[in-house]
């Protein structure tokens, strides 16, 4: 017998309503739980036999809402190439899971298979792109969308239904360990990158201004993958840069900064709530945030997912897991993650802590997404044959381009690009000959079969006529009291024509991991100084790195400093000592080649800093869009301005702007400016358009990024750039907490400014 919910000619709304009416309370509870670690679902490395834990949980819930991390591989999961699922075998494992879940569900309800994909799939054979903080420096949304499309194709061929992607966090305090997961400090940049990621992963899965529930399921030749955006909201605002710490922003700060950013999630399949509280209210029970702002104001249609064990942490606020479960359901959390709390929903209903309607609403969101993704009508995959290999190859090629555009040159005394006549190059530093230090957090083990080079190895290949030597010099953090490594580096560099020093930090984890009560992953790696739960009090370079650099300066050789990092460091000494400074971030699997290409001139750097660099930690905060009353005036004991401002970035050519003009219409503003490449080589330039609002009887911000473009110009080429913005871009919250539109604005591009009123 076929039921109405199995009829593909009905709308998703009709199918959800029919199925929901047939389900028991326990089956509904099963659909809102994502309790298991996917890598613990099988007893054997070949993923043939299910564990009793997996079977019991499916039986408990009458099915399975979602399964997290089936293919996850990293030190925390303890999954690697000896016991993990290779990319080519993923589809079979996904089919095996779906078959078991469907056959053990009274209504044949499939599961959502959920994977981490912060800068590439965190699974074996995945492509590791630069982390977000570097990709933000590219200011290239086209590249972001293209890479998301390839990630989606990879995941779809593996059997993944939902990708967890960090896009919504802003770095207000770079001491926070997860700074590398952010696109930077600016909300407009993060919003545009978020929109590009949603478009790349989902295409038209959820269409603008169309309620997907009123449509029928549209099966695709290529399986659909939904994206779950992390984290909602303001996690990067935590006091002191503490992971999952308290946030004290008010409604005006939310309205100016996070309301426009949150609007970028409208077409996403999901949003993950943030660990932090906002003014004492945890995001996971914040009805104003998850219902009023997200669903009503933004028009978001997808699911709200909890962060890992975040619901269990609510026991600090409530007296029981049942009470916490009721509060989260009321607030609009649709799907749990690893916690025990949502397994207590039945108790919450029996104790009348929450109405059954709240559970039905959450289940409807989960089921609606499963229908939308085509899981009810076409849950299984066919062998991808060569298609997966081709997608991975395309992604690897694009990865180089992304890494090249992420690299940011902040100082150049004319030494770059390197003269090919340099015959002796000394490559020194703790990040010069280590692949894992290039990759960032949330990265899977790397295959020895994939050709990857360290920076030292790639420089040797790029400069075949030079004698390239290497010495580590020091560790990232560990201290050698004998200074033997520094002395060795000095001896090796003594005869060099030029010294390339590769400094910075590392998010490389080891296999001695633990999971902390705040939901974060901990690592005891001696050289790890970045990543989740690796918050620092000081932004100084670790260990003996500055001692190494200043010692090398005594040799009176030209020095090029390259920073491999997930957050800004205090670089005053690096800036003073070096003849050139390249910010490489965590540039991914192709990062070494991108850096070597930049040194040689094969890549003309086009990155611009997406985050301000403080002189030191005491100067924080230094993000650029503070209000005029709190702008960086000098302290009594040091300057107030940052070392490098947002948007800083040099090229091997020079660009010039003139003739900035603004025209107003009824509902839009048109800004034009002329740009010219004055140099002798071609290059790309990111043009940033800022605006300063005036009025409202409130102190406005110094400026805010409103739009950006990236364009390629040949030598001496000129181009007219046009920006068209709706007047809604110039809204702000006035003194009476009403959203108003500014009528006076100062526009800024490069050194040009123009005032306009309408």
XYZ file of C-alpha atoms in Angstrom:
758
model
C 0.000 0.000 0.000
C 1.280 3.442 -0.909
C 0.502 6.389 1.334
C -0.019 9.997 0.250
C 3.424 11.016 1.568
C 4.924 8.607 -0.977
C 3.171 10.358 -3.865
C 5.723 12.514 -5.707
C 2.926 14.495 -7.358
C 1.875 16.057 -4.047
C 3.556 19.153 -2.659
C 6.176 18.770 0.040
C 3.794 20.435 2.496
C 1.109 17.821 1.776
C 3.564 14.941 2.039
C 4.999 16.197 5.332
C 1.532 16.670 6.837
C 0.466 13.161 5.866
C 3.600 11.490 7.191
C 3.577 13.516 10.393
C 0.000 12.447 11.100
C 1.028 8.781 11.024
C 4.077 8.964 13.283
C 4.243 8.118 16.970
C 5.751 10.548 19.466
C 8.853 8.372 19.768
C 9.296 8.282 15.985
C 9.049 12.052 15.934
C 11.662 12.333 18.670
C 13.918 10.073 16.630
C 13.757 12.517 13.720
C 15.037 15.491 15.734
C 17.997 13.584 17.165
C 21.500 13.522 15.680
C 23.056 11.696 18.576
C 25.610 9.274 17.146
C 29.138 9.745 15.884
C 29.034 8.295 12.396
C 32.465 6.688 12.646
C 31.161 4.567 15.549
C 28.385 3.040 13.457
C 30.362 0.039 12.196
C 32.304 -2.706 13.937
C 34.790 -3.281 11.133
C 37.088 -1.167 9.006
C 35.326 -2.249 5.806
C 32.039 -0.853 7.169
C 30.080 -4.081 6.697
C 28.638 -4.747 10.168
C 26.750 -2.186 12.235
C 27.548 -1.701 15.910
C 24.976 -2.493 18.574
C 25.032 1.183 19.530
C 23.905 2.116 16.024
C 21.232 -0.583 15.868
C 19.895 0.260 19.316
C 19.663 3.952 18.508
C 17.776 3.303 15.263
C 15.406 1.028 17.176
C 14.984 3.630 19.949
C 13.955 6.333 17.490
C 12.055 4.177 15.043
C 14.522 5.425 12.465
C 17.266 8.023 12.392
C 17.006 11.774 12.053
C 20.586 12.416 11.026
C 23.994 10.770 11.218
C 26.984 13.030 11.765
C 30.520 12.332 10.591
C 30.123 8.998 8.821
C 33.226 9.841 6.782
C 34.945 12.229 9.192
C 38.671 11.589 9.542
C 40.969 13.463 11.933
C 42.823 13.011 15.222
C 39.653 13.526 17.279
C 37.664 10.769 15.551
C 40.824 8.628 15.485
C 40.015 7.852 11.847
C 42.822 7.804 9.291
C 43.883 5.889 6.199
C 44.321 2.684 8.189
C 40.705 2.496 9.333
C 38.671 5.094 7.420
C 36.463 5.214 4.342
C 38.202 6.114 1.100
C 36.409 8.530 -1.193
C 35.839 5.848 -3.829
C 34.042 3.624 -1.287
C 31.917 6.301 0.366
C 28.850 5.766 -1.823
C 28.637 2.118 -0.805
C 28.817 2.966 2.889
C 26.180 5.682 2.502
C 23.878 3.230 0.711
C 24.420 0.672 3.459
C 23.402 3.181 6.126
C 20.345 4.370 4.229
C 19.202 0.819 3.488
C 19.389 -0.198 7.144
C 17.661 2.953 8.400
C 14.865 2.796 5.810
C 14.232 -0.903 6.414
C 14.087 -0.348 10.183
C 11.761 2.636 9.978
C 8.023 1.875 10.024
C 7.498 4.601 7.409
C 10.723 4.038 5.430
C 12.148 7.415 6.454
C 15.750 7.953 5.258
C 18.475 9.598 7.327
C 20.355 12.822 6.725
C 24.076 12.113 6.331
C 25.928 15.141 7.667
C 29.597 16.048 7.160
C 31.980 18.857 8.082
C 33.097 20.938 5.105
C 34.619 24.168 6.485
C 37.262 24.508 3.756
C 36.796 21.204 2.006
C 35.380 17.855 3.110
C 36.932 16.622 6.343
C 37.144 13.114 4.979
C 39.810 10.957 3.399
C 40.908 12.060 -0.091
C 39.130 15.401 0.290
C 40.495 18.674 -1.077
C 41.706 21.106 1.604
C 41.294 24.693 0.457
C 42.720 27.693 2.317
C 40.839 28.371 5.523
C 38.193 31.089 5.460
C 40.389 33.822 6.899
C 42.621 33.477 3.832
C 39.802 33.061 1.333
C 38.273 36.243 2.694
C 41.428 38.080 1.614
C 40.679 37.129 -1.978
C 37.496 39.251 -2.081
C 36.490 36.914 -4.904
C 32.946 35.579 -4.595
C 33.148 33.881 -8.000
C 35.997 31.680 -6.794
C 34.065 30.968 -3.612
C 31.008 29.841 -5.567
C 33.058 27.713 -7.969
C 34.839 25.940 -5.118
C 31.514 25.361 -3.332
C 30.080 23.813 -6.509
C 32.967 21.357 -6.681
C 32.720 20.552 -2.965
C 29.010 19.886 -3.451
C 29.680 17.541 -6.376
C 32.281 15.683 -4.322
C 29.945 15.284 -1.349
C 26.962 14.290 -3.489
C 28.958 11.499 -5.133
C 29.968 10.272 -1.668
C 26.381 10.174 -0.390
C 26.451 13.248 1.847
C 23.213 15.215 2.238
C 24.203 18.148 4.445
C 27.498 20.062 4.596
C 28.404 22.025 7.724
C 30.193 25.210 6.657
C 31.426 28.103 8.796
C 30.465 31.469 7.295
C 28.613 33.578 9.875
C 31.306 34.348 12.458
C 33.177 37.667 12.483
C 36.587 38.120 14.102
C 36.255 40.908 16.630
C 39.037 39.519 18.842
C 41.774 37.563 17.004
C 42.853 35.883 20.232
C 39.918 33.555 19.570
C 41.210 30.218 18.291
C 38.532 29.851 15.641
C 39.459 33.101 13.894
C 40.687 31.037 10.952
C 37.108 29.860 10.290
C 35.920 33.435 9.686
C 36.155 35.427 6.464
C 37.401 38.351 8.519
C 35.933 41.152 10.562
C 33.522 42.631 8.025
C 29.808 41.702 7.796
C 29.352 42.639 4.124
C 32.285 40.468 3.045
C 31.006 37.553 5.146
C 27.477 37.987 3.765
C 28.618 37.965 0.136
C 30.849 34.937 0.707
C 27.936 33.194 2.442
C 25.625 33.869 -0.504
C 28.271 32.507 -2.879
C 28.630 29.324 -0.824
C 24.870 28.779 -0.674
C 24.588 29.324 -4.439
C 27.508 26.985 -5.102
C 26.287 24.146 -2.909
C 22.559 24.394 -3.472
C 22.025 26.150 -6.819
C 18.242 26.725 -6.862
C 17.353 24.149 -4.194
C 15.533 26.829 -2.172
C 14.502 29.655 -4.452
C 14.314 33.281 -3.448
C 10.861 34.361 -2.258
C 9.399 30.904 -2.931
C 8.212 28.592 -0.158
C 9.678 25.212 -1.020
C 6.895 23.448 0.892
C 4.444 24.477 -1.819
C 6.491 22.772 -4.529
C 6.783 19.162 -5.563
C 10.080 17.332 -5.259
C 12.384 17.957 -8.198
C 14.794 15.065 -8.598
C 18.156 16.001 -10.053
C 20.623 14.059 -12.123
C 23.216 15.069 -9.562
C 22.075 14.551 -5.978
C 21.243 17.675 -4.012
C 23.346 18.740 -1.035
C 22.132 21.280 1.484
C 24.437 23.608 3.369
C 24.178 24.311 7.116
C 25.782 27.652 7.942
C 27.673 28.144 11.208
C 27.201 29.849 13.706
C 24.132 31.874 14.655
C 25.137 34.372 15.990
C 28.006 36.644 17.130
C 30.335 33.845 18.276
C 33.369 35.951 17.355
C 32.243 38.676 19.778
C 32.975 36.631 22.917
C 34.640 38.648 25.646
C 38.393 38.118 25.827
C 38.385 35.947 22.712
C 37.230 32.952 24.757
C 35.659 30.140 22.763
C 31.890 29.970 23.371
C 32.178 32.854 25.835
C 29.572 35.437 26.690
C 28.606 38.163 24.200
C 27.322 41.580 25.267
C 26.116 43.189 22.043
C 22.896 45.195 22.103
C 20.118 45.458 19.541
C 21.747 48.407 17.767
C 24.977 46.461 17.230
C 22.941 43.475 16.099
C 20.926 45.647 13.720
C 23.967 47.330 12.159
C 26.256 44.310 11.871
C 24.469 40.982 12.247
C 21.014 41.671 10.813
C 22.442 42.296 7.303
C 24.734 39.278 7.662
C 21.907 37.011 8.786
C 19.889 37.964 5.713
C 22.425 36.021 3.619
C 21.178 32.692 5.041
C 17.660 33.020 3.622
C 18.063 30.324 0.962
C 20.248 27.966 3.007
C 19.055 24.497 3.964
C 20.161 24.989 7.541
C 21.725 27.181 10.182
C 23.652 26.019 13.237
C 23.072 27.882 16.485
C 26.158 29.238 18.251
C 27.557 28.032 21.572
C 27.627 31.501 23.098
C 24.986 33.473 24.906
C 23.964 36.991 23.921
C 23.483 39.169 26.981
C 23.032 36.077 29.136
C 20.606 34.195 26.872
C 22.146 31.128 25.157
C 21.571 31.206 21.407
C 20.030 27.734 21.550
C 17.079 28.990 23.627
C 16.885 32.501 22.179
C 13.413 32.798 20.653
C 14.018 36.390 19.591
C 17.027 35.241 17.557
C 15.857 31.908 16.136
C 12.188 32.691 15.594
C 11.660 36.445 15.364
C 14.877 37.439 13.600
C 15.809 34.296 11.665
C 12.445 32.918 10.586
C 10.147 35.950 10.603
C 12.468 38.798 9.618
C 14.854 36.914 7.313
C 12.291 34.433 5.987
C 14.549 31.428 6.615
C 12.888 28.091 5.701
C 15.532 25.499 6.581
C 16.382 23.636 9.770
C 18.060 25.009 12.878
C 20.728 22.579 14.089
C 22.322 22.563 17.514
C 26.081 22.669 17.897
C 27.897 19.705 19.424
C 26.592 18.917 22.968
C 25.456 22.544 23.221
C 22.038 21.446 24.471
C 23.614 19.489 27.328
C 25.341 22.673 28.455
C 21.922 24.215 29.055
C 21.804 22.326 32.351
C 23.789 25.282 33.673
C 20.625 27.328 33.047
C 17.906 24.739 33.720
C 17.461 22.119 36.409
C 17.135 19.129 34.081
C 17.727 17.944 30.541
C 13.975 17.695 30.014
C 13.533 21.356 30.927
C 16.417 22.307 28.647
C 14.954 20.246 25.806
C 11.629 22.025 26.195
C 13.284 25.447 26.064
C 15.294 24.581 22.944
C 12.227 23.183 21.167
C 10.242 26.307 22.009
C 13.081 28.467 20.692
C 13.126 26.620 17.383
C 16.029 24.134 17.488
C 14.991 21.395 15.055
C 17.895 18.945 15.203
C 20.314 18.035 17.979
C 24.011 17.179 17.775
C 25.555 14.482 19.996
C 23.667 15.540 23.131
C 21.539 13.599 25.594
C 19.098 16.465 26.037
C 16.877 15.865 23.010
C 16.603 12.221 24.010
C 14.584 13.517 26.994
C 11.875 15.212 24.900
C 9.291 12.566 25.784
C 9.803 13.343 29.453
C 9.407 17.054 28.713
C 6.099 16.397 26.928
C 4.801 14.136 29.703
C 5.647 16.774 32.295
C 3.847 19.359 30.125
C 7.013 21.458 29.830
C 6.450 21.817 26.100
C 3.493 21.409 23.769
C 3.492 18.603 21.209
C 3.052 21.290 18.538
C 6.630 22.447 19.141
C 7.920 18.935 18.456
C 5.714 18.616 15.372
C 7.110 21.883 14.019
C 10.701 20.677 14.421
C 9.915 17.299 12.855
C 8.158 19.020 9.962
C 11.288 21.063 9.263
C 13.465 17.928 9.263
C 11.073 15.898 7.112
C 10.556 18.801 4.733
C 14.287 18.997 4.140
C 14.510 15.251 3.543
C 11.758 15.492 0.941
C 13.378 18.553 -0.640
C 16.716 16.748 -0.990
C 14.982 13.869 -2.763
C 15.804 11.306 -0.090
C 12.325 9.773 0.034
C 12.089 9.360 -3.729
C 15.702 8.491 -4.577
C 17.746 7.615 -1.473
C 20.491 5.482 -3.035
C 23.557 6.186 -5.155
C 25.101 4.432 -8.095
C 28.839 3.879 -8.374
C 30.386 7.205 -9.454
C 33.026 5.451 -11.564
C 35.401 8.138 -12.880
C 33.187 11.123 -12.072
C 34.487 11.490 -8.519
C 38.094 11.345 -9.722
C 37.371 14.075 -12.260
C 35.660 16.297 -9.688
C 38.561 15.947 -7.257
C 41.014 16.822 -10.026
C 39.038 19.934 -10.988
C 38.824 20.956 -7.354
C 42.554 20.487 -6.885
C 43.235 22.749 -9.874
C 40.885 25.445 -8.590
C 42.453 25.147 -5.153
C 45.704 26.610 -6.502
C 43.873 29.639 -7.864
C 42.113 30.198 -4.543
C 45.398 29.956 -2.648
C 47.093 32.395 -5.022
C 44.372 34.999 -4.547
C 44.378 34.551 -0.766
C 48.033 35.520 -0.357
C 48.458 39.109 0.786
C 51.597 41.209 0.390
C 51.824 43.859 3.122
C 55.427 45.033 2.646
C 57.748 45.064 -0.341
C 60.924 47.128 -0.480
C 61.430 46.199 -4.120
C 62.805 42.738 -3.422
C 59.781 40.908 -4.849
C 59.320 39.289 -7.246
C 62.652 37.563 -6.695
C 65.390 38.106 -9.215
C 66.158 34.791 -10.886
C 69.869 35.601 -10.674
C 69.822 34.896 -6.943
C 71.851 31.714 -6.749
C 71.658 30.879 -3.047
C 68.351 30.908 -1.182
C 68.188 29.895 2.473
C 64.706 28.784 3.549
C 64.415 28.967 7.316
C 61.650 28.570 9.860
C 59.261 26.219 11.675
C 56.642 26.367 8.907
C 59.002 26.005 5.956
C 58.995 22.223 5.665
C 55.724 21.000 7.186
C 52.641 20.199 5.093
C 50.206 19.921 8.002
C 51.041 23.415 9.213
C 49.656 24.730 5.917
C 46.227 23.142 6.232
C 44.410 24.607 9.218
C 41.922 23.070 11.620
C 39.137 20.660 10.617
C 41.445 18.900 8.159
C 41.590 15.190 7.397
C 44.804 13.131 7.266
C 46.651 13.558 3.987
C 47.322 10.789 1.502
C 50.910 10.002 0.621
C 49.666 9.340 -2.926
C 48.567 12.954 -3.458
C 51.495 15.055 -4.582
C 51.984 17.824 -2.048
C 55.014 19.925 -1.342
C 56.149 21.991 1.575
C 57.176 25.592 1.012
C 60.852 24.621 1.040
C 60.279 21.824 -1.484
C 58.227 24.056 -3.754
C 60.817 26.852 -3.713
C 63.409 24.298 -4.830
C 61.183 23.347 -7.770
C 60.306 26.921 -8.692
C 63.932 28.110 -8.631
C 65.758 25.152 -10.248
C 68.900 27.166 -10.986
C 69.358 28.281 -7.395
C 71.009 26.467 -4.520
C 68.157 26.207 -2.024
C 68.998 25.114 1.512
C 66.817 24.594 4.581
C 67.006 24.768 8.352
C 64.093 24.683 10.777
C 65.628 27.242 13.110
C 63.081 26.742 15.899
C 59.693 25.261 16.716
C 56.388 27.120 16.455
C 55.983 27.194 20.233
C 58.478 24.917 21.932
C 61.648 26.525 23.296
C 65.152 25.086 22.908
C 67.233 26.536 25.724
C 70.454 25.620 23.917
C 69.595 27.777 20.869
C 71.248 25.036 18.798
C 68.646 25.217 16.012
C 69.064 28.972 15.670
C 72.829 28.626 15.508
C 72.473 25.964 12.811
C 70.148 28.225 10.806
C 72.607 31.115 11.137
C 75.465 28.983 9.847
C 73.414 27.746 6.898
C 72.149 31.212 5.950
C 75.534 32.896 6.219
C 76.440 32.284 2.571
C 72.961 32.850 1.119
C 72.061 35.670 -1.262
C 68.610 35.901 0.258
C 66.807 34.471 3.283
C 63.188 33.325 3.183
C 61.866 32.971 6.738
C 58.609 31.050 7.189
C 57.080 31.851 10.562
C 53.611 31.854 12.137
C 51.441 29.257 13.831
C 49.800 25.892 13.399
C 46.413 24.229 13.786
C 47.853 20.754 13.227
C 46.426 18.404 15.852
C 47.862 15.182 17.184
C 46.074 11.987 18.140
C 46.047 12.731 21.882
C 42.675 14.451 21.872
C 39.882 15.077 24.323
C 36.416 16.612 24.116
C 35.746 19.427 26.561
C 32.582 20.371 28.430
C 32.144 23.520 26.334
C 31.719 21.390 23.224
C 35.188 22.128 21.873
C 37.941 19.824 20.764
C 41.155 20.004 22.762
C 44.664 19.157 21.658
C 47.850 18.657 23.613
C 50.046 19.266 20.590
C 53.097 21.209 21.650
C 53.149 23.437 18.557
C 49.438 24.020 18.057
C 48.504 27.653 18.681
C 45.345 28.046 16.594
C 42.076 26.257 15.971
C 39.024 25.352 18.012
C 39.565 25.805 21.750
C 43.046 27.229 21.207
C 42.417 30.749 22.453
C 45.460 32.809 23.408
C 46.031 35.796 25.673
C 48.906 37.156 23.582
C 49.264 37.568 19.824
C 53.051 37.371 19.938
C 54.724 34.838 17.679
C 55.356 31.699 19.697
C 58.536 30.107 20.930
C 61.817 31.526 19.645
C 60.559 32.772 16.292
C 61.413 36.427 16.886
C 64.791 35.438 18.304
C 65.427 33.484 15.110
C 64.380 36.390 12.910
C 66.435 39.030 14.709
C 69.459 36.718 14.728
C 69.182 36.241 10.960
C 68.984 40.007 10.509
C 72.489 40.265 11.959
C 73.761 38.556 8.796
C 72.732 41.701 6.853
C 71.094 39.660 4.117
C 67.772 40.519 2.437
C 64.928 38.845 4.350
C 61.507 37.831 3.054
C 59.132 36.850 5.859
C 56.190 34.563 5.130
C 53.487 34.146 7.777
C 51.553 30.871 7.909
C 48.746 31.548 10.356
C 45.102 31.350 11.328
C 44.940 34.711 13.086
C 46.818 38.027 13.038
C 49.995 38.149 15.106
C 51.945 41.059 16.512
C 54.207 41.744 13.532
C 55.903 45.019 14.422
C 59.337 43.389 14.617
C 58.673 41.335 11.480
C 57.668 44.501 9.630
C 60.805 46.356 10.744
C 63.303 43.550 10.134
C 61.981 42.208 6.820
C 62.437 43.549 3.307
C 59.138 41.954 2.294
C 56.252 40.422 4.255
C 53.768 37.937 2.785
C 50.686 36.850 4.729
C 50.006 33.296 3.584
C 47.368 32.306 6.185
C 46.706 28.541 6.220
C 46.810 28.238 2.417
C 45.747 24.599 2.006
C 47.134 21.743 -0.037
C 48.250 24.021 -2.876
C 49.526 26.736 -0.583
C 53.219 25.998 -1.023
C 52.968 26.289 -4.801
C 50.935 29.499 -4.518
C 53.571 31.037 -2.250
C 56.461 29.991 -4.478
C 54.598 31.357 -7.506
C 54.219 34.670 -5.699
C 57.914 34.821 -4.831
C 58.851 34.172 -8.460
C 56.306 36.573 -9.958
C 54.271 33.833 -11.628
C 51.475 35.027 -9.352
C 50.926 38.741 -8.868
C 49.514 39.002 -5.320
C 46.004 40.432 -5.141
C 44.904 39.655 -1.586
C 43.729 42.413 0.721
C 43.502 41.968 4.466
C 40.006 41.072 5.623
C 40.990 41.823 9.206
C 42.935 44.583 10.946
C 46.287 43.745 12.536
C 46.886 45.271 15.978
C 50.296 46.466 17.070
C 49.821 44.189 20.075
C 47.117 42.471 22.108
C 46.720 45.417 24.472
C 45.368 47.492 21.583
C 42.320 45.299 20.966
C 39.728 45.804 19.616
C 40.943 47.358 16.364
C 38.257 46.316 13.861
C 37.784 49.179 11.444
C 34.066 49.970 11.749
C 33.965 51.223 15.311
C 31.885 54.280 16.065
C 33.451 57.703 15.743
C 33.450 58.186 19.506
C 35.637 55.094 19.957
C 37.932 55.369 16.949
C 41.564 54.472 17.488
C 43.064 57.602 18.991
C 46.544 57.334 20.429
C 47.109 55.910 23.867
C 49.412 57.674 26.288
C 52.040 54.938 25.860
C 51.588 53.813 22.241
C 49.751 54.616 18.991
C 46.088 53.717 18.688
C 46.017 52.826 14.995
C 46.563 49.199 13.940
C 49.758 48.042 12.262
C 47.825 47.001 9.144
C 44.312 48.242 8.444
C 41.438 46.313 6.893
C 41.922 46.293 3.115
C 45.725 46.552 3.171
C 47.367 44.707 0.295
C 50.120 45.373 -2.236
C 50.622 44.242 -5.823
C 53.574 44.048 -8.205
C 51.802 46.754 -10.162
C 50.045 49.967 -9.101
C 46.411 50.979 -9.487
C 44.987 54.473 -9.534
C 41.416 55.730 -9.076
C 39.747 58.947 -10.181
C 36.390 60.518 -11.039
C 34.279 59.083 -8.220
C 30.639 59.943 -8.965
C 27.302 59.167 -7.319
C 23.819 59.327 -8.830
C 20.610 58.788 -6.902
C 17.333 57.267 -8.051
C 14.071 56.574 -6.262
C 15.175 53.269 -4.763
C 18.866 52.924 -5.562
C 22.270 54.599 -5.615
C 24.670 54.278 -8.569
C 28.367 54.831 -7.853
C 30.985 54.950 -10.605
C 34.751 55.322 -10.515
C 37.584 55.024 -13.020
C 40.431 52.605 -12.330
C 43.760 52.345 -14.149
C 46.681 49.939 -13.989
C 49.678 52.280 -13.983
C 52.280 49.527 -13.759
C 54.205 47.408 -16.224
C 52.580 44.063 -15.406
C 49.011 42.798 -15.407
C 47.233 42.303 -12.131
C 43.997 42.012 -10.196
C 42.633 44.659 -7.892
C 39.899 44.411 -5.275
C 38.042 47.709 -5.226
C 36.370 48.371 -1.886
C 33.461 50.804 -1.600
C 32.896 52.196 1.901
C 30.146 54.444 3.207
C 29.807 56.591 6.311
C 26.225 57.301 7.356
C 25.133 60.508 9.026
C 22.200 61.351 11.258
C 19.706 59.542 13.466
C 20.836 61.213 16.695
C 23.212 58.291 17.255
C 26.973 58.074 16.843
C 27.571 56.467 13.465
C 30.491 54.263 12.459
C 33.669 55.577 10.891
C 32.750 53.633 7.754
C 31.316 50.313 6.595
C 32.068 48.243 3.508
C 29.043 48.349 1.218
C 30.295 46.630 -1.937
C 33.424 45.282 -3.613
C 34.591 44.115 -7.022
C 37.657 42.285 -8.257
C 38.939 43.065 -11.743
C 41.897 42.065 -13.924
C 43.671 44.871 -15.779
C 46.490 44.688 -18.286
C 49.316 47.266 -18.039
C 48.014 50.811 -18.670
C 44.463 49.501 -19.090
C 41.624 51.658 -17.768
C 38.189 50.522 -16.676
C 35.056 52.216 -15.408
C 33.559 50.434 -12.417
C 29.895 50.661 -11.479
C 28.261 49.809 -8.159
C 24.457 49.745 -7.889
C 23.113 49.619 -4.342
C 19.546 49.652 -3.027
C 18.833 52.450 -0.591
C 18.096 49.793 2.020
C 21.888 49.366 2.250
C 21.956 52.623 4.186
C 19.600 51.705 6.997
C 20.460 52.104 10.651
C 18.722 51.998 14.030
C 17.937 55.460 15.310
C 17.756 56.712 18.881
C 14.197 55.373 19.228
C 15.226 51.881 18.061
C 13.449 52.346 14.746
C 15.052 51.310 11.456
C 15.632 54.446 9.413
C 17.304 55.166 6.098
C 20.180 57.629 5.999
C 19.751 60.615 3.693
C 23.340 61.808 3.981
C 26.247 59.522 3.138
C 29.962 59.879 2.480
C 31.266 57.362 -0.062
C 34.920 56.293 -0.113
C 37.023 54.341 -2.626
C 40.765 54.264 -2.045
C 41.698 57.906 -1.291
C 38.622 59.373 -3.002
C 35.577 60.615 -1.085
C 32.287 62.205 -2.072
C 29.340 63.441 0.027
C 25.801 62.888 -1.159
C 22.327 63.692 0.154
C 18.937 62.554 -1.085
